[in-house]
PDB file of C-alpha atoms in Angstrom:
ATOM      1  CA  ALA A 100     140.445 153.572  52.220  1.00  0.00           C
ATOM      2  CA  LYS A 101     136.833 155.258  51.750  1.00  0.00           C
ATOM      3  CA  ILE A 102     137.432 155.661  48.064  1.00  0.00           C
ATOM      4  CA  MET A 103     138.578 152.607  47.150  1.00  0.00           C
ATOM      5  CA  PRO A 104     135.614 150.425  47.279  1.00  0.00           C
ATOM      6  CA  THR A 105     133.585 152.953  45.217  1.00  0.00           C
ATOM      7  CA  ILE A 106     136.202 151.672  42.202  1.00  0.00           C
ATOM      8  CA  LYS A 107     134.356 148.343  41.973  1.00  0.00           C
ATOM      9  CA  ILE A 108     131.093 150.077  41.748  1.00  0.00           C
ATOM     10  CA  ALA A 109     130.168 149.022  37.886  1.00  0.00           C
ATOM     11  CA  ASP A 110     127.179 151.328  37.639  1.00  0.00           C
ATOM     12  CA  ALA A 111     128.481 154.872  36.503  1.00  0.00           C
ATOM     13  CA  ILE A 112     125.519 156.376  38.202  1.00  0.00           C
ATOM     14  CA  GLU A 113     125.874 154.883  41.668  1.00  0.00           C
ATOM     15  CA  LYS A 114     129.605 155.255  41.657  1.00  0.00           C
ATOM     16  CA  GLU A 115     129.145 158.894  41.361  1.00  0.00           C
ATOM     17  CA  ARG A 116     126.183 158.925  43.716  1.00  0.00           C
ATOM     18  CA  GLN A 117     128.361 157.085  46.437  1.00  0.00           C
ATOM     19  CA  ARG A 118     131.531 159.468  45.923  1.00  0.00           C
ATOM     20  CA  LYS A 119     129.233 162.129  45.943  1.00  0.00           C
ATOM     21  CA  LYS A 120     127.940 160.818  49.380  1.00  0.00           C
ATOM     22  CA  LEU A 121     131.351 160.675  50.851  1.00  0.00           C
ATOM     23  CA  PHE A 122     132.451 164.155  50.049  1.00  0.00           C
ATOM     24  CA  ALA A 123     128.816 165.493  50.887  1.00  0.00           C
ATOM     25  CA  PRO A 124     129.126 168.256  53.757  1.00  0.00           C
ATOM     26  CA  ASP A 125     128.332 165.553  56.558  1.00  0.00           C
ATOM     27  CA  GLY A 126     130.208 162.436  54.480  1.00  0.00           C
ATOM     28  CA  GLU A 127     132.866 160.238  55.724  1.00  0.00           C
ATOM     29  CA  CYS A 128     135.659 161.745  53.512  1.00  0.00           C
ATOM     30  CA  THR A 129     134.736 165.459  54.499  1.00  0.00           C
ATOM     31  CA  ILE A 130     134.704 164.559  57.830  1.00  0.00           C
ATOM     32  CA  LEU A 131     138.081 162.683  57.383  1.00  0.00           C
ATOM     33  CA  LEU A 132     139.823 165.821  55.677  1.00  0.00           C
ATOM     34  CA  LYS A 133     138.385 168.125  58.539  1.00  0.00           C
ATOM     35  CA  LYS A 134     140.165 166.112  61.201  1.00  0.00           C
ATOM     36  CA  ILE A 135     143.478 166.221  59.377  1.00  0.00           C
ATOM     37  CA  ASN A 136     143.108 170.166  58.176  1.00  0.00           C
ATOM     38  CA  HIS A 137     142.657 170.681  61.760  1.00  0.00           C
ATOM     39  CA  VAL A 138     145.871 169.126  62.776  1.00  0.00           C
ATOM     40  CA  CYS A 139     147.958 170.450  59.828  1.00  0.00           C
ATOM     41  CA  GLY A 140     150.127 173.383  60.045  1.00  0.00           C
ATOM     42  CA  SER A 141     149.030 176.568  59.347  1.00  0.00           C
ATOM     43  CA  ASP A 142     152.461 177.259  57.438  1.00  0.00           C
ATOM     44  CA  GLY A 143     151.802 174.977  54.465  1.00  0.00           C
ATOM     45  CA  HIS A 144     153.494 172.233  55.538  1.00  0.00           C
ATOM     46  CA  MET A 145     151.412 169.306  57.169  1.00  0.00           C
ATOM     47  CA  LEU A 146     153.915 168.761  60.155  1.00  0.00           C
ATOM     48  CA  ALA A 147     156.434 170.428  62.210  1.00  0.00           C
ATOM     49  CA  GLY A 148     157.273 173.489  59.811  1.00  0.00           C
ATOM     50  CA  ARG A 149     159.060 171.602  57.543  1.00  0.00           C
ATOM     51  CA  PHE A 150     158.905 169.675  54.228  1.00  0.00           C
ATOM     52  CA  THR A 151     158.047 165.882  55.043  1.00  0.00           C
ATOM     53  CA  LEU A 152     156.600 163.043  52.824  1.00  0.00           C
ATOM     54  CA  ALA A 153     153.275 164.106  54.398  1.00  0.00           C
ATOM     55  CA  ASP A 154     153.510 167.524  51.975  1.00  0.00           C
ATOM     56  CA  ILE A 155     153.912 165.115  48.961  1.00  0.00           C
ATOM     57  CA  TRP A 156     151.156 163.108  49.866  1.00  0.00           C
ATOM     58  CA  THR A 157     148.736 165.926  50.059  1.00  0.00           C
ATOM     59  CA  PHE A 158     150.105 167.289  46.939  1.00  0.00           C
ATOM     60  CA  PHE A 159     149.285 164.136  45.094  1.00  0.00           C
ATOM     61  CA  PHE A 160     145.834 163.250  46.622  1.00  0.00           C
ATOM     62  CA  PHE A 161     144.461 166.614  46.540  1.00  0.00           C
ATOM     63  CA  SER A 162     145.687 166.719  42.729  1.00  0.00           C
ATOM     64  CA  LEU A 163     144.628 163.348  41.995  1.00  0.00           C
ATOM     65  CA  LEU A 164     140.992 164.266  43.668  1.00  0.00           C
ATOM     66  CA  ARG A 165     140.585 167.511  41.584  1.00  0.00           C
ATOM     67  CA  CYS A 166     141.638 165.989  38.059  1.00  0.00           C
ATOM     68  CA  GLY A 167     138.713 164.255  37.273  1.00  0.00           C
ATOM     69  CA  PHE A 168     139.675 160.671  37.295  1.00  0.00           C
ATOM     70  CA  LEU A 169     137.396 159.901  39.986  1.00  0.00           C
ATOM     71  CA  ASP A 170     134.094 160.820  38.658  1.00  0.00           C
ATOM     72  CA  GLY A 171     131.617 162.019  41.331  1.00  0.00           C
ATOM     73  CA  ILE A 172     133.764 164.026  43.338  1.00  0.00           C
ATOM     74  CA  PRO A 173     132.799 167.498  43.367  1.00  0.00           C
ATOM     75  CA  ALA A 174     135.545 170.097  42.287  1.00  0.00           C
ATOM     76  CA  ASN A 175     134.870 171.920  45.050  1.00  0.00           C
ATOM     77  CA  ALA A 176     134.990 169.409  47.714  1.00  0.00           C
ATOM     78  CA  LEU A 177     138.562 170.041  48.908  1.00  0.00           C
ATOM     79  CA  ASP A 178     138.046 173.860  48.835  1.00  0.00           C
ATOM     80  CA  GLN A 179     137.042 174.297  52.816  1.00  0.00           C
ATOM     81  CA  HIS A 180     140.427 172.188  53.818  1.00  0.00           C
ATOM     82  CA  THR A 181     142.397 175.533  53.585  1.00  0.00           C
ATOM     83  CA  ARG A 182     145.421 174.303  55.487  1.00  0.00           C
ATOM     84  CA  LEU A 183     145.214 171.173  53.268  1.00  0.00           C
ATOM     85  CA  CYS A 184     145.202 173.388  49.939  1.00  0.00           C
ATOM     86  CA  ARG A 185     148.240 175.669  51.337  1.00  0.00           C
ATOM     87  CA  VAL A 186     150.190 172.566  51.402  1.00  0.00           C
ATOM     88  CA  HIS A 187     149.355 171.596  48.071  1.00  0.00           C
ATOM     89  CA  ARG A 188     149.936 175.293  46.629  1.00  0.00           C
ATOM     90  CA  ARG A 189     153.042 175.326  48.237  1.00  0.00           C
ATOM     91  CA  ILE A 190     154.161 171.945  46.721  1.00  0.00           C
ATOM     92  CA  ALA A 191     152.781 173.216  43.246  1.00  0.00           C
ATOM     93  CA  ASP A 192     154.728 176.311  43.327  1.00  0.00           C
ATOM     94  CA  LEU A 193     158.177 174.790  43.388  1.00  0.00           C
ATOM     95  CA  PRO A 194     159.522 175.630  40.114  1.00  0.00           C
ATOM     96  CA  GLN A 195     160.563 171.950  39.495  1.00  0.00           C
ATOM     97  CA  VAL A 196     157.020 170.651  40.154  1.00  0.00           C
ATOM     98  CA  LYS A 197     155.425 173.828  38.355  1.00  0.00           C
ATOM     99  CA  ALA A 198     157.984 173.213  35.257  1.00  0.00           C
ATOM    100  CA  TYR A 199     157.191 169.552  34.963  1.00  0.00           C
ATOM    101  CA  TYR A 200     153.481 169.727  35.488  1.00  0.00           C
ATOM    102  CA  THR A 201     153.259 172.781  33.147  1.00  0.00           C
ATOM    103  CA  ARG A 202     154.922 170.253  30.472  1.00  0.00           C
ATOM    104  CA  GLN A 203     152.428 167.710  31.311  1.00  0.00           C
ATOM    105  CA  ALA A 204     149.246 169.736  31.131  1.00  0.00           C
ATOM    106  CA  GLU A 205     150.115 171.038  27.755  1.00  0.00           C
ATOM    107  CA  GLU A 206     149.864 167.129  26.669  1.00  0.00           C
ATOM    108  CA  ASN A 207     146.957 166.238  28.736  1.00  0.00           C
ATOM    109  CA  PRO A 208     144.856 168.801  30.550  1.00  0.00           C
ATOM    110  CA  ALA A 209     144.095 166.652  33.635  1.00  0.00           C
ATOM    111  CA  TYR A 210     147.430 167.518  34.767  1.00  0.00           C
ATOM    112  CA  ALA A 211     146.702 170.913  35.104  1.00  0.00           C
ATOM    113  CA  ALA A 212     145.171 169.876  38.800  1.00  0.00           C
ATOM    114  CA  PHE A 213     148.393 169.738  39.833  1.00  0.00           C
ATOM    115  CA  LEU A 214     149.142 173.291  39.098  1.00  0.00           C
ATOM    116  CA  VAL A 215     147.727 176.446  40.761  1.00  0.00           C
ATOM    117  CA  GLU A 216     145.020 178.741  39.033  1.00  0.00           C
ATOM    118  CA  SER A 217     147.417 181.233  38.031  1.00  0.00           C
ATOM    119  CA  GLU A 218     149.711 178.650  35.991  1.00  0.00           C
ATOM    120  CA  VAL A 219     146.249 177.077  34.253  1.00  0.00           C
ATOM    121  CA  SER A 220     144.867 180.512  33.362  1.00  0.00           C
ATOM    122  CA  ARG A 221     148.223 181.543  31.270  1.00  0.00           C
ATOM    123  CA  MET A 222     148.118 178.134  29.430  1.00  0.00           C
ATOM    124  CA  ASP A 223     146.337 177.858  26.459  1.00  0.00           C
ATOM    125  CA  ILE A 224     144.525 174.297  27.531  1.00  0.00           C
ATOM    126  CA  SER A 225     140.618 173.813  28.097  1.00  0.00           C
ATOM    127  CA  LEU A 226     140.013 172.607  31.304  1.00  0.00           C
ATOM    128  CA  PRO A 227     135.833 172.020  32.331  1.00  0.00           C
ATOM    129  CA  ASN A 228     134.938 174.716  34.558  1.00  0.00           C
ATOM    130  CA  ASP A 229     134.520 172.615  37.629  1.00  0.00           C
ATOM    131  CA  ARG A 230     137.811 170.740  37.219  1.00  0.00           C
ATOM    132  CA  LYS A 231     139.791 173.812  37.365  1.00  0.00           C
ATOM    133  CA  PRO A 232     142.572 174.060  40.182  1.00  0.00           C
ATOM    134  CA  GLN A 233     142.534 176.435  42.966  1.00  0.00           C
TER     135      GLN A 233
END
């Protein structure tokens, strides 16, 4: 809900400024993600040590923020949320997910954000340095 209002901003510079503000160290999104990260399981699952819809949401949301679709979000904005990153990695490492997004990334490099770094470095695709996944 914090990011949605920025979509309506017509001025590209202002849009990026507002998004950077949200993900600054004291930004609203950073604070919210810190809270979620704190209650996230340490085993690569969001809840109860098992696979849930919350894991899928985390995978999707982190991938969306990393892919560059939303300008102005620093590429490293999510790195400090290590438990959430672990959930993303766990889903990205599922063989079916890895195969699907590897095929997609060959057609459109933005999909590489859904993979983990080791998969991207294996592929012959070009991504801006600030948009390479963890």
